[in-house]
PDB file of C-alpha atoms in Angstrom:
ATOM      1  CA  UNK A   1     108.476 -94.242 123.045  1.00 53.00           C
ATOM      2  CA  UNK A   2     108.823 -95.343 126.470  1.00 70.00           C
ATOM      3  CA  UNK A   3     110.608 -93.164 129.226  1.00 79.00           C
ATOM      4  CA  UNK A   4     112.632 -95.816 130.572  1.00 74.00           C
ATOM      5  CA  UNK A   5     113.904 -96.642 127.107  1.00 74.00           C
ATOM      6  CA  UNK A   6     114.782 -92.943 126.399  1.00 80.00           C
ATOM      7  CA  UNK A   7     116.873 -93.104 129.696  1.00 82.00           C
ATOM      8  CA  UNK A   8     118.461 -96.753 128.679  1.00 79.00           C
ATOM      9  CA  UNK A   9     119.670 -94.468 125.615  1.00 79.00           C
ATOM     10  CA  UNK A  10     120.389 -91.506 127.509  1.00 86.00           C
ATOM     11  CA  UNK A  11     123.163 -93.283 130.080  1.00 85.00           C
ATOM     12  CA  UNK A  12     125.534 -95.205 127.774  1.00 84.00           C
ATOM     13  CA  UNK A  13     125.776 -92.062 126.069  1.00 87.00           C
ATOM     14  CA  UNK A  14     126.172 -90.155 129.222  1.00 89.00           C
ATOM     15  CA  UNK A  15     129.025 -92.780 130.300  1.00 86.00           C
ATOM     16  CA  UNK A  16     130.573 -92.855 127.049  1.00 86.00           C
ATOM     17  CA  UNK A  17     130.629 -88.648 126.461  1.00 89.00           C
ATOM     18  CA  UNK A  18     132.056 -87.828 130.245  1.00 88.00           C
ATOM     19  CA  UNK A  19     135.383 -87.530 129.424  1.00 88.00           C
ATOM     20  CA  UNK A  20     134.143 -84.782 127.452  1.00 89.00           C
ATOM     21  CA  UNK A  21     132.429 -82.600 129.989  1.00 88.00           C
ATOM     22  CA  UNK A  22     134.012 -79.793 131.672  1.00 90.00           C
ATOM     23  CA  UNK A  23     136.712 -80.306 134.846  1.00 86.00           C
ATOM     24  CA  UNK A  24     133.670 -78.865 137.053  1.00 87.00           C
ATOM     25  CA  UNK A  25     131.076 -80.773 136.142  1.00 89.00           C
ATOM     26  CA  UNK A  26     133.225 -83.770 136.136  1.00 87.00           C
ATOM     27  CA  UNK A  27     133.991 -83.688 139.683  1.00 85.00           C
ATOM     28  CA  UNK A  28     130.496 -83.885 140.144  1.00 87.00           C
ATOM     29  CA  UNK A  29     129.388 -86.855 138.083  1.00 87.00           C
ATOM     30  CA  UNK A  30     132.731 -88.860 138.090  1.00 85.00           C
ATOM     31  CA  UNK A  31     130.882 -91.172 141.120  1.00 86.00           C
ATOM     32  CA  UNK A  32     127.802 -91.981 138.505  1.00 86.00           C
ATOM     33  CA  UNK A  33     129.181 -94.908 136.300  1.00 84.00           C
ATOM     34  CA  UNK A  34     130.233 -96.602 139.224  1.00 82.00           C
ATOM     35  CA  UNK A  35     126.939 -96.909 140.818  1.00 86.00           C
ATOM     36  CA  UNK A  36     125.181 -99.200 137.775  1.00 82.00           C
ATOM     37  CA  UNK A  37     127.460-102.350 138.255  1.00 81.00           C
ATOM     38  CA  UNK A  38     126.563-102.222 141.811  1.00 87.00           C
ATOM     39  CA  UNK A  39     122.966-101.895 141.021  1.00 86.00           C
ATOM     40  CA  UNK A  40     123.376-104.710 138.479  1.00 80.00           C
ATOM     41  CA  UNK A  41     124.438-106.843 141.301  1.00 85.00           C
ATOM     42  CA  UNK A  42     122.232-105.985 144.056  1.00 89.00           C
ATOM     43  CA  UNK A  43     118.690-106.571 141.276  1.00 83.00           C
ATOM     44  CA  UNK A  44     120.593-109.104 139.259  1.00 79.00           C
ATOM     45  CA  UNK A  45     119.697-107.235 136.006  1.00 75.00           C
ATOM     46  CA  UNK A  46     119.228-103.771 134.926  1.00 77.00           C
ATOM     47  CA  UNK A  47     116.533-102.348 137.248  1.00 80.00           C
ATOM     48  CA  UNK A  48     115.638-100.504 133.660  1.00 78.00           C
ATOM     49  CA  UNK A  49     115.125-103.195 131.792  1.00 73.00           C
ATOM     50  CA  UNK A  50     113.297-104.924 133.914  1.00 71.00           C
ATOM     51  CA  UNK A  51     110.785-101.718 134.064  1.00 72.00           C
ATOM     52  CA  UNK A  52     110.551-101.301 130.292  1.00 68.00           C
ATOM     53  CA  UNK A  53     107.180-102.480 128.491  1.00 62.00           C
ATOM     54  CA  UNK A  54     107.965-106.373 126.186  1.00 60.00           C
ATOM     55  CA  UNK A  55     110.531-107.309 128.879  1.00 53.00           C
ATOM     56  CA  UNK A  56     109.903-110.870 129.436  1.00 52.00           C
ATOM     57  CA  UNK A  57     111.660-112.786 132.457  1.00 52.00           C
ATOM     58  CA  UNK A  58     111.865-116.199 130.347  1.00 49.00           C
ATOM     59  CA  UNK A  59     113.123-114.916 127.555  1.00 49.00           C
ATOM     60  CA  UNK A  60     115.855-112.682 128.802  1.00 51.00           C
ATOM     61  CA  UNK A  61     118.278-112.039 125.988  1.00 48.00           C
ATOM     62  CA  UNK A  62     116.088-110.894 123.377  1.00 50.00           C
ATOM     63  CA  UNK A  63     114.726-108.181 125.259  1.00 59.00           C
ATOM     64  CA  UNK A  64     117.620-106.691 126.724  1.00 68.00           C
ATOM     65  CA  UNK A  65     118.790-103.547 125.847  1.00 70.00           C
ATOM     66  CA  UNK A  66     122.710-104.065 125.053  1.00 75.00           C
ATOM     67  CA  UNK A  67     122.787-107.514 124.190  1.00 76.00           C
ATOM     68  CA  UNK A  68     120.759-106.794 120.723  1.00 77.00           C
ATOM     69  CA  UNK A  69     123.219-104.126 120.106  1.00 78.00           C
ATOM     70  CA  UNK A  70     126.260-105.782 120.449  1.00 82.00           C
ATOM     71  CA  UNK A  71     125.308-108.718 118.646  1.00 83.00           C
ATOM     72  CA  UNK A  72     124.031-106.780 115.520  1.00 83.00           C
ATOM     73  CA  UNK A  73     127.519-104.752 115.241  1.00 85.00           C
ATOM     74  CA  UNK A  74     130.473-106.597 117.705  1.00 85.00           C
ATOM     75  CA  UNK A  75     130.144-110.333 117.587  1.00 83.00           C
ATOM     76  CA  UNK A  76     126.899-112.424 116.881  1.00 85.00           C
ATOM     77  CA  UNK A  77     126.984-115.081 118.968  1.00 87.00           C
ATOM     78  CA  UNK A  78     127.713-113.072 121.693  1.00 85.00           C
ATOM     79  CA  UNK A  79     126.313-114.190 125.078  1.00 84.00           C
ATOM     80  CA  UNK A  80     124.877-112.371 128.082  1.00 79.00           C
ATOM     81  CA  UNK A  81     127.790-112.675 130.373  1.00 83.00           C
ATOM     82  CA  UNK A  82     130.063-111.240 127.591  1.00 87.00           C
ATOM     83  CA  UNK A  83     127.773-108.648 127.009  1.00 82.00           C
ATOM     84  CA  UNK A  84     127.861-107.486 130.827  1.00 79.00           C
ATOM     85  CA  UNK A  85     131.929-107.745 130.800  1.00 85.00           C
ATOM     86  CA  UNK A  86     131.894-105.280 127.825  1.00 86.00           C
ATOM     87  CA  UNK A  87     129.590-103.397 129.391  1.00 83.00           C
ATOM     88  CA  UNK A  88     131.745-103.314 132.703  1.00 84.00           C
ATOM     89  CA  UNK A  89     134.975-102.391 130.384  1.00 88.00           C
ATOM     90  CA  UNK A  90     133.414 -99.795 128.654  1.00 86.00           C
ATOM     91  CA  UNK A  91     132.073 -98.233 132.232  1.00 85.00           C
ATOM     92  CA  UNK A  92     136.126 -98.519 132.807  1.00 86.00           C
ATOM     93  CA  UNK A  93     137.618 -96.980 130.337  1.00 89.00           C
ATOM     94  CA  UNK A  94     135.116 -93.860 130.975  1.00 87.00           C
ATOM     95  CA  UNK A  95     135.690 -93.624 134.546  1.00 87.00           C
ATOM     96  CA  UNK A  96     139.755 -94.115 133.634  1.00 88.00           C
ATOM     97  CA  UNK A  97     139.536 -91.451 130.834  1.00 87.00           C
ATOM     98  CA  UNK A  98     137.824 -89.297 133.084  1.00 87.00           C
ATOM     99  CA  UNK A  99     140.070 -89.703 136.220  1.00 86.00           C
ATOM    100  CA  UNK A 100     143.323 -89.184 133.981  1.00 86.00           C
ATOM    101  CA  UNK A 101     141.414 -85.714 132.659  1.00 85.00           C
ATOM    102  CA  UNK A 102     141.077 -84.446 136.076  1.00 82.00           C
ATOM    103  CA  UNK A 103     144.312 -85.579 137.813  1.00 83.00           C
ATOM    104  CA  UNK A 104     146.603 -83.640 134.592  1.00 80.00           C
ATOM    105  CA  UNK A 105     144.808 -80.536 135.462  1.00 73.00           C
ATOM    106  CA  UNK A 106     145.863 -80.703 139.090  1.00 70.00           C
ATOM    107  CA  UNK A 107     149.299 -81.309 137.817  1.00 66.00           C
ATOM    108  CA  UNK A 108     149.645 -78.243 136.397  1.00 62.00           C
TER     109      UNK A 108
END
């Protein structure tokens, strides 16, 4: 198994689990899921994917890393742009989750 796809595993998970982590470390790594949309835009793509071994530049959506995913169990005929606004909500709702998690434990 390649690195980079062991680390295209290991940050969904990461983004989706933070609400999870302790108030401490979550001050710390709130800042991280809002850095890969802005990577996204600046390399167009996934730097990631674009660094894993079978990704081809002409054939783009079968050998990203989401889109396979979300096709098999969401919606079939799902295209790339709908892919990257799930993404994006998903990246949301974490960084939401996680912001309402740390702002009730000032309140008290």
């Amino acid at each position: 198994m390649n690195i980079f796809w062991f680390i295209h595993w290991l940050i969904p998970i990461f983004i989706i689990s933070m609400p999870l982590l302790p108030n401490r470390l979550l001050y710390k790594v709130l800042w991280f899921p809002m850095i890969i949309p802005i990577l996204w835009l600046i390399f167009d793509k996934c730097p990631l994917t674009a660094l894993t071994p079978g990704y081809d530049e002409r054939n783009k959506d079968t050998k990203e890393f989401l889109l396979p995913l979300f096709k098999k169990y969401i919606y079939k005929d799902m295209t790339r742009a709908k892919c990257e606004q799930l993404s994006f909500v998903i990246i949301g709702i974490s960084i939401l989750l996680s912001s309402y998690k740390l702002l009730r434990k000032c309140k008290r």
